[in-house]
mmCIF file of C-alpha atoms in Angstrom:
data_model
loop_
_atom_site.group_PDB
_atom_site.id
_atom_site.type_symbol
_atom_site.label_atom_id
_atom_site.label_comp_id
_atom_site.label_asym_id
_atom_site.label_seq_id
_atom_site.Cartn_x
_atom_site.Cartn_y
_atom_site.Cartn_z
ATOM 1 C CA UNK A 829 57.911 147.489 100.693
ATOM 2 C CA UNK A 830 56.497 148.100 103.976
ATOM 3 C CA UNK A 831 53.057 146.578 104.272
ATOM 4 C CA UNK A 832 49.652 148.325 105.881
ATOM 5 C CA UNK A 833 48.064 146.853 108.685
ATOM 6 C CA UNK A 834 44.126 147.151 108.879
ATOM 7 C CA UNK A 835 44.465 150.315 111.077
ATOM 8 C CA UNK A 836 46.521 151.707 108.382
ATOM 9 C CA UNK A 837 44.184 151.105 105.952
ATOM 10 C CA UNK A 838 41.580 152.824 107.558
ATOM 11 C CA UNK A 839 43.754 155.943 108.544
ATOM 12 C CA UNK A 840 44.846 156.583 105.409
ATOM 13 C CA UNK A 841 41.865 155.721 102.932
ATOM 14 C CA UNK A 842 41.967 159.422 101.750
ATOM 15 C CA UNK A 843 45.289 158.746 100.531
ATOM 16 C CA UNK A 844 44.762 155.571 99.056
ATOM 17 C CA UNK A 845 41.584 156.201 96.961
ATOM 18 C CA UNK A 846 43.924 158.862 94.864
ATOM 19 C CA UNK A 847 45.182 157.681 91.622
ATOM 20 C CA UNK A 848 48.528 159.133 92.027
ATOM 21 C CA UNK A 849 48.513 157.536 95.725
ATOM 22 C CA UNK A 850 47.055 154.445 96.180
ATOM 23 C CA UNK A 851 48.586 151.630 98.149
ATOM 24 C CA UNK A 852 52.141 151.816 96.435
ATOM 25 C CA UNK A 853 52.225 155.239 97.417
ATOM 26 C CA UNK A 854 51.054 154.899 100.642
ATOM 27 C CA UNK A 855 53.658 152.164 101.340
ATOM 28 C CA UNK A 856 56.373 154.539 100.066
ATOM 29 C CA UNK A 857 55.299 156.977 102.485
ATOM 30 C CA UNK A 858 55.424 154.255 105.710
ATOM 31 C CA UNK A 859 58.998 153.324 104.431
ATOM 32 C CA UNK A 860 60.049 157.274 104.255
ATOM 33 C CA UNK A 861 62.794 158.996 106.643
ATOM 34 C CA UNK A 862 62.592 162.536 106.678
ATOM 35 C CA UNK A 863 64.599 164.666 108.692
ATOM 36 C CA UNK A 864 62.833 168.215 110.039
ATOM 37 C CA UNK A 865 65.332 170.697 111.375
ATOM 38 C CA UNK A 866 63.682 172.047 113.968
ATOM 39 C CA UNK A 867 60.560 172.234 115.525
ATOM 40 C CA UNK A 868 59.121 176.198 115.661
ATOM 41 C CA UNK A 869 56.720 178.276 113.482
ATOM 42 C CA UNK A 870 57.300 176.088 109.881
ATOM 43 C CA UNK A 871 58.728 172.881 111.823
ATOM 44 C CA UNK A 872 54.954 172.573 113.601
ATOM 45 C CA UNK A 873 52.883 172.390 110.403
ATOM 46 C CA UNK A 874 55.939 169.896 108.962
ATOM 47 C CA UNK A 875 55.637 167.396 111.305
ATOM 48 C CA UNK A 876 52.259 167.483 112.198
ATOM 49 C CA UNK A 877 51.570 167.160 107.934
ATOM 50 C CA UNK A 878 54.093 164.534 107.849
ATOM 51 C CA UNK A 879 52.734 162.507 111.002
ATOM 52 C CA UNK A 880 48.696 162.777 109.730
ATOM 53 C CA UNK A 881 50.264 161.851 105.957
ATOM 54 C CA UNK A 882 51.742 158.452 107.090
ATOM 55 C CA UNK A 883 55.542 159.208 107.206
ATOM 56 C CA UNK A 884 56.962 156.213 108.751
ATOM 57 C CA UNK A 885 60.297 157.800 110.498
ATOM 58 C CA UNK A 886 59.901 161.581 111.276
ATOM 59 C CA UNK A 887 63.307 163.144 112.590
ATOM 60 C CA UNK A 888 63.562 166.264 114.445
ATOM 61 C CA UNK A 889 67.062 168.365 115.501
ATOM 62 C CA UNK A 890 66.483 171.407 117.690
ATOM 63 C CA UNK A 891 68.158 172.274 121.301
ATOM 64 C CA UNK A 892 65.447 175.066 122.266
ATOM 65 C CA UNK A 893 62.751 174.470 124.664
ATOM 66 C CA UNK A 894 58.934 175.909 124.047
ATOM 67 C CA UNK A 895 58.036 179.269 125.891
ATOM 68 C CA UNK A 896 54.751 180.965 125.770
ATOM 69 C CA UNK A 897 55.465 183.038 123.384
ATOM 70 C CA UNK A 898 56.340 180.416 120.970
ATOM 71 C CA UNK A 899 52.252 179.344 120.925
ATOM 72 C CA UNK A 900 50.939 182.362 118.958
ATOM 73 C CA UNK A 901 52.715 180.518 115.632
ATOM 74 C CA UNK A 902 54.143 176.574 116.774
ATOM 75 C CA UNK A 903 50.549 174.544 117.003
ATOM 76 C CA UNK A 904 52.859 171.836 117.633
ATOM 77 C CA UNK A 905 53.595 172.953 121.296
ATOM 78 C CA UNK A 906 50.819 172.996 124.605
ATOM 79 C CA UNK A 907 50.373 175.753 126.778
ATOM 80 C CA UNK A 908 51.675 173.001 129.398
ATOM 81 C CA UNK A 909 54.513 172.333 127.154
ATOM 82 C CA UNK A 910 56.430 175.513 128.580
ATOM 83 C CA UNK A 911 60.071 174.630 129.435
ATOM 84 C CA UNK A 912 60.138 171.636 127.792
ATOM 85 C CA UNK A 913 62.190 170.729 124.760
ATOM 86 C CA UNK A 914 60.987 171.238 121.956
ATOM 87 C CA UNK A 915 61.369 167.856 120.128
ATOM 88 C CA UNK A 916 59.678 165.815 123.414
ATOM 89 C CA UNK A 917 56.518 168.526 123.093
ATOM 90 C CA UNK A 918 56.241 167.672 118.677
ATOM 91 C CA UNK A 919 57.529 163.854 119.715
ATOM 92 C CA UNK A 920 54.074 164.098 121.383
ATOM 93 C CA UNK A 921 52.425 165.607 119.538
ATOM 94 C CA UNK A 922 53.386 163.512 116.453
ATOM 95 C CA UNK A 923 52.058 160.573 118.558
ATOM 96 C CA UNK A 924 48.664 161.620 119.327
ATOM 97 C CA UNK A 925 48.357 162.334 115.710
ATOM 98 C CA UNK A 926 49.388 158.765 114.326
ATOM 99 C CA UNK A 927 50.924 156.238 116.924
ATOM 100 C CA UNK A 928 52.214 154.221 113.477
ATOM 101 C CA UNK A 929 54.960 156.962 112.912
ATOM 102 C CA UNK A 930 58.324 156.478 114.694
ATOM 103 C CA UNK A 931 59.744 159.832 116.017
ATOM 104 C CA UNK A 932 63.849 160.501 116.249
ATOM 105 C CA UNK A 933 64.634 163.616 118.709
ATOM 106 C CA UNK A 934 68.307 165.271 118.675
ATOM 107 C CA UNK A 935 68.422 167.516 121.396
ATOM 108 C CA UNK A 936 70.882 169.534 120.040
ATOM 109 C CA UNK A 937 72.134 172.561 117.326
ATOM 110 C CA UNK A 938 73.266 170.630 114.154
ATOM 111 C CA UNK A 939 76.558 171.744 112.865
ATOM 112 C CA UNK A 940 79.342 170.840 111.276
ATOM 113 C CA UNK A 941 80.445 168.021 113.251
ATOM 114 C CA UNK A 942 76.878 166.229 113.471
ATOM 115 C CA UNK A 943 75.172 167.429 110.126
ATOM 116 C CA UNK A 944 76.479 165.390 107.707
ATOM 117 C CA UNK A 945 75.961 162.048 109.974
ATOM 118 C CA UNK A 946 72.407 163.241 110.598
ATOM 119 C CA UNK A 947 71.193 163.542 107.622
ATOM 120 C CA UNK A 948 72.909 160.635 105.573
ATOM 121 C CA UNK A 949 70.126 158.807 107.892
ATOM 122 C CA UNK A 950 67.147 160.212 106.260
ATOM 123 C CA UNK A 951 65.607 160.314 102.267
ATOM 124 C CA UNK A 952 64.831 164.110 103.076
ATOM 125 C CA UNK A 953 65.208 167.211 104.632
ATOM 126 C CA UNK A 954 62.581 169.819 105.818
ATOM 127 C CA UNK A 955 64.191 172.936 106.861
ATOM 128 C CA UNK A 956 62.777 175.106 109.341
ATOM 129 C CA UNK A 957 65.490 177.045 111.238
ATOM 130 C CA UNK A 958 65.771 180.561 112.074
ATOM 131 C CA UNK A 959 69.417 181.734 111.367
ATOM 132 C CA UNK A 960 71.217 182.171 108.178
ATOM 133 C CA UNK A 961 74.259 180.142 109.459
ATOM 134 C CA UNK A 962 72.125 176.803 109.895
ATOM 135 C CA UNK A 963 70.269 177.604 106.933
ATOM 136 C CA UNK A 964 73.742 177.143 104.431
ATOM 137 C CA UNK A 965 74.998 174.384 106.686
ATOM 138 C CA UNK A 966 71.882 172.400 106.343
ATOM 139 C CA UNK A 967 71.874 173.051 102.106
ATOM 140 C CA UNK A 968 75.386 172.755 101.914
ATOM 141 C CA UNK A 969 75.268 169.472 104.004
ATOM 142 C CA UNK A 970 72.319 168.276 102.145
ATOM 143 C CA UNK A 971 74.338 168.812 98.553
ATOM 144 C CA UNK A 972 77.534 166.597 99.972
ATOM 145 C CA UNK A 973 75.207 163.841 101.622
ATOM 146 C CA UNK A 974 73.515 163.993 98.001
ATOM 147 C CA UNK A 975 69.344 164.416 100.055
ATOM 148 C CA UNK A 976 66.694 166.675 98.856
ATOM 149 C CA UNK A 977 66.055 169.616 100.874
ATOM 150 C CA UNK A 978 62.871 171.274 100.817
ATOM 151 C CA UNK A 979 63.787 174.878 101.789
ATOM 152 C CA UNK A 980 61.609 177.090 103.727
ATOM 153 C CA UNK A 981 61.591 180.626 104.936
ATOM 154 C CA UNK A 982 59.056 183.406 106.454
ATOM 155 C CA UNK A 983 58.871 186.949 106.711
ATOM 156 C CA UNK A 984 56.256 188.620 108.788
ATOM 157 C CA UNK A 985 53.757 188.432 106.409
ATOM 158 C CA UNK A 986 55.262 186.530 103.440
ATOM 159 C CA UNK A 987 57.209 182.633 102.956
ATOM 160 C CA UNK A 988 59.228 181.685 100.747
ATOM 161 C CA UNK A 989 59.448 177.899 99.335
ATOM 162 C CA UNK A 990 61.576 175.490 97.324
ATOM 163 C CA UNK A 991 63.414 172.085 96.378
ATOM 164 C CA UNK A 992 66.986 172.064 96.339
ATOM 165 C CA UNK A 993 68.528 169.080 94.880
ATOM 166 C CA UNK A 994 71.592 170.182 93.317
ATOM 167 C CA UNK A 995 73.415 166.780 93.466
ATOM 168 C CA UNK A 996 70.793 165.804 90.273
ATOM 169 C CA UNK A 997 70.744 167.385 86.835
ATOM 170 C CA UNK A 998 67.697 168.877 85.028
ATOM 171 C CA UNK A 999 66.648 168.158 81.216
ATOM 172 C CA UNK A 1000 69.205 170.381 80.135
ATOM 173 C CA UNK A 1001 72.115 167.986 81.932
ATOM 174 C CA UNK A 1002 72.911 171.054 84.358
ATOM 175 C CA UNK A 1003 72.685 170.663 88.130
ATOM 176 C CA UNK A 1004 69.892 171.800 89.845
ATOM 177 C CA UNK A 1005 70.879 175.155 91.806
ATOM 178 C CA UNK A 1006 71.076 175.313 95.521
ATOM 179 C CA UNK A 1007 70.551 177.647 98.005
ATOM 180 C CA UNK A 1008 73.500 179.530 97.066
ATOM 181 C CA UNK A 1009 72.684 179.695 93.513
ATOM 182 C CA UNK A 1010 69.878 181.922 95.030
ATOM 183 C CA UNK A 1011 71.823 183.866 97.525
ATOM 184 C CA UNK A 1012 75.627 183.371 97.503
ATOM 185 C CA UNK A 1013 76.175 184.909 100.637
ATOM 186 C CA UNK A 1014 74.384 185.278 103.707
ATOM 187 C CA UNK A 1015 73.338 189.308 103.738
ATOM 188 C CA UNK A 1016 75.073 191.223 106.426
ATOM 189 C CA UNK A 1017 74.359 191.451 110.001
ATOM 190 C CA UNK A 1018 70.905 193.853 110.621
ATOM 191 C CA UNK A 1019 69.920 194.217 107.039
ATOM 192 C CA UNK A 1020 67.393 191.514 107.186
ATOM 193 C CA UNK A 1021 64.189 191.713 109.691
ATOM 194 C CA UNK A 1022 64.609 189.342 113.017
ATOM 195 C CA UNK A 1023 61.071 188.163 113.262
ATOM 196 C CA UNK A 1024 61.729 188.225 117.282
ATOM 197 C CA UNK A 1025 61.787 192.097 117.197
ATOM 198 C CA UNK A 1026 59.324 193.055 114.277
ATOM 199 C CA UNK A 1027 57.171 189.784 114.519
ATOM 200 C CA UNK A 1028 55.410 187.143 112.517
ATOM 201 C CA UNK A 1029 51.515 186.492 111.658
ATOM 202 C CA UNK A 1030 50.808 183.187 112.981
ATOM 203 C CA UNK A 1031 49.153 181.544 110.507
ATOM 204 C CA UNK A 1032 51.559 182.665 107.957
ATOM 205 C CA UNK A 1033 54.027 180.180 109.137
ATOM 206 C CA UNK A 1034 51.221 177.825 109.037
ATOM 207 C CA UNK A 1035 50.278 178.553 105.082
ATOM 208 C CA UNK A 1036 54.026 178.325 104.467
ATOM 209 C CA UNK A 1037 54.848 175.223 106.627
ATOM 210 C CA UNK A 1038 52.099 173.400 105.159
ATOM 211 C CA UNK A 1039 53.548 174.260 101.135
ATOM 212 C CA UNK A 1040 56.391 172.976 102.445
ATOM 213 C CA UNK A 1041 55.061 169.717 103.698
ATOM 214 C CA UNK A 1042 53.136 168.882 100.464
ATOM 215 C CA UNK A 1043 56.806 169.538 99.005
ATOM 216 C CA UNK A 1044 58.434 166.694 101.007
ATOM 217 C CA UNK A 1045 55.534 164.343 100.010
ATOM 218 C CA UNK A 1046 55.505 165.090 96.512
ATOM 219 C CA UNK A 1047 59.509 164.678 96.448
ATOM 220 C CA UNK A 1048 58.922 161.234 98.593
ATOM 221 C CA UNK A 1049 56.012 159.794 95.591
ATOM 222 C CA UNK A 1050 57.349 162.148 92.990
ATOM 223 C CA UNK A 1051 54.169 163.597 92.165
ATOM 224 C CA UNK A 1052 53.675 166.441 89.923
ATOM 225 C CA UNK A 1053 56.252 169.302 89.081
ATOM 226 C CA UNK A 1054 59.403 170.008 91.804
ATOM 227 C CA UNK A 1055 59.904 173.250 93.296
ATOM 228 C CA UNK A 1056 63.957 172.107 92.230
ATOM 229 C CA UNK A 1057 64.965 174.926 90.142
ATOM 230 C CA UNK A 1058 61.446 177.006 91.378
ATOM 231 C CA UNK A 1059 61.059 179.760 93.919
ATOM 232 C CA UNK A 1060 57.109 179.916 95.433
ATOM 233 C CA UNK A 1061 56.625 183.302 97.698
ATOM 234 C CA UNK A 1062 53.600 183.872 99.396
ATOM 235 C CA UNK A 1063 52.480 187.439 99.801
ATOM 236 C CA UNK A 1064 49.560 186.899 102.629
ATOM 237 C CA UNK A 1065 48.619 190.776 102.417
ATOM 238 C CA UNK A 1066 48.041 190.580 99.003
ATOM 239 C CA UNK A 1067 46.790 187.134 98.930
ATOM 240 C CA UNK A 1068 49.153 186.398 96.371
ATOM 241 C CA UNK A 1069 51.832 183.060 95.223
ATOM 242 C CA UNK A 1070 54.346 184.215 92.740
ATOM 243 C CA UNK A 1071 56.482 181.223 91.194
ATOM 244 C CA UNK A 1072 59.856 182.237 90.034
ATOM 245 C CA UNK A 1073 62.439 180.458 87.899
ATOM 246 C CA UNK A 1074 65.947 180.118 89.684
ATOM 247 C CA UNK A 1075 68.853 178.287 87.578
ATOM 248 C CA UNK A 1076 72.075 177.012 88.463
ATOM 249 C CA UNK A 1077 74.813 179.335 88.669
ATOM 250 C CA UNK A 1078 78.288 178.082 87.576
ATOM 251 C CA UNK A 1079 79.987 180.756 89.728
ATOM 252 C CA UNK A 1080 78.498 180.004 92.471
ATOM 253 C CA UNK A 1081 81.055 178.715 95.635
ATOM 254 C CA UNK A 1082 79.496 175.341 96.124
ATOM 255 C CA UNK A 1083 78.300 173.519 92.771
ATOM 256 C CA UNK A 1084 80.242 176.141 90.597
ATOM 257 C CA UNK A 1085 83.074 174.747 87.999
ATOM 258 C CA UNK A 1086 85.693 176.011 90.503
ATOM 259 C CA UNK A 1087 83.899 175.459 93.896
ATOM 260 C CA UNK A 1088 85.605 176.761 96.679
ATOM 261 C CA UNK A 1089 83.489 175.040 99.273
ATOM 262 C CA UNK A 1090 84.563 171.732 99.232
ATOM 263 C CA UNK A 1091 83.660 170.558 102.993
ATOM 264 C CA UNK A 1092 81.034 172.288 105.709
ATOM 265 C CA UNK A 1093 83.800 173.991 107.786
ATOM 266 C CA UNK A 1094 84.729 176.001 104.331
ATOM 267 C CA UNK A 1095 80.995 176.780 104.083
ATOM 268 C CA UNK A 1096 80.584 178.358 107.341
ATOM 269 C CA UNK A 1097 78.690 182.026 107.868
ATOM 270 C CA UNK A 1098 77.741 183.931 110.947
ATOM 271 C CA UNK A 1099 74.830 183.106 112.605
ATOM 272 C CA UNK A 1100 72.678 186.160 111.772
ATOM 273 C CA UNK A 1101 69.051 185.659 112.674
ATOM 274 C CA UNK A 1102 66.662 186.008 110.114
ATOM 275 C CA UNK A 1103 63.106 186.724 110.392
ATOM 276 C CA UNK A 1104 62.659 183.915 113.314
ATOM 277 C CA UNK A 1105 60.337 180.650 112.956
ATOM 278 C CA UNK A 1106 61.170 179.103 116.008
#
């Protein structure tokens, strides 16, 4: 177990003063390699979370560079960050926070010929991207290379969180469901909102960023109860969290009896924005 040095110590004394913490915990955290696809309006709050927490080995994927009008929503980006990429500007970032945390940049889309090798090299996945097509590659990915995925989306002025672990089985001896337990199929092209044309409240990717932080930690020290086989949206206009009970689906194409996705490339969608976090 990875020990804590003195500066440790005092950085994290929050942390290791809680019962269901403590030192153990704390060292768990240190060891931890989580993986956050990319760094925009729910990939900010993740890493900067996940940097302040004590996560040892942070990864992030994303080929974008920061533009001005990225600020309004990704606190992990500078005004004098413009035209940069995006994982040098959270890299930084991530490193003023807590210089104890190493940082992992891949400047570049993650697909089907780099996603599996990606993230075999981490205990978790955060997902923050803003297109349907990554969104299934990522789960689907996630399911073969048997790693947790804490699963993240936003609207304009509502999230939506959970845990997808679908290569473990519940207390009934059934899988957990994945992402495609939930939706099958990514909806067509247009019938969904791109958050680019109808926009996002800033600190709504904040609130929902930061739920799904606290999901990746409690997953890492396996605290409390999953989100695996949970749905959490966040209404911000009504001030509201609903929690709603998802289950496996034996139909569906990936973790079904008769799966018909048996590799990424058979799992591939169009890349239809949805409501945009980067």
């Amino acid at each position: 177990m990875a020990q804590l040095t003195s500066d440790e110590v005092q950085r994290y004394k929050r942390h290791l003063v809680l019962r269901d913490v403590g030192a153990p915990g704390q060292q768990k955290l240190k060891a931890a390699r989580v993986l956050v696809i990319g760094a925009g309006g729910l990939g900010s709050p993740v890493v900067t979370y996940l940097a302040a927490a004590g996560v040892g080995t942070i990864g992030i994927i994303d080929d974008d560079t920061v533009s001005i009008d990225n600020l309004q929503r990704q606190i992990a980006h500078r005004t004098e960050d413009a035209g940069r990429l995006k994982v040098d500007s959270a890299r930084d970032a991530i490193l003023r926070i807590n210089p104890h945390v190493t940082v992992e940049t891949y400047a570049e889309r993650i697909d089907a010929s780099n996603a599996l090798d990606i993230i075999s090299r981490y205990d978790i996945v955060a997902d923050g991207s803003d297109n349907f097509a990554t969104r299934y590659l990522v789960s689907d990915a996630c399911y073969f290379a048997k790693r947790p995925l804490a699963y993240a989306a936003l609207g304009s002025f509502d999230g939506y969180v959970s845990v997808f672990k679908p290569h473990e089985k519940d207390s009934q001896g059934n899988p957990y469901p994945s992402l495609r337990c939930v939706f099958p199929e990514a909806p067509p092209a247009g019938l969904v909102a791109n958050c680019e044309e109808v926009g996002v409240l800033g600190p709504v990717a904040g609130a929902v960023g930061t739920l799904q932080a606290t999901e990746v930690v409690k997953e890492l020290l396996g605290l409390g109860e999953s989100l695996a086989g949970r749905l959490l949206i966040y209404d911000a206009l009504a001030t509201r969290f609903e929690v709603v009970t998802i289950a496996w689906d034996p139909d569906n194409p990936l973790t079904g009896r008769d799966p018909t996705i048996t590799d990424l490339a058979s799992g591939q969608t169009a890349a239809n924005p949805a409501c945009a976090a980067e």
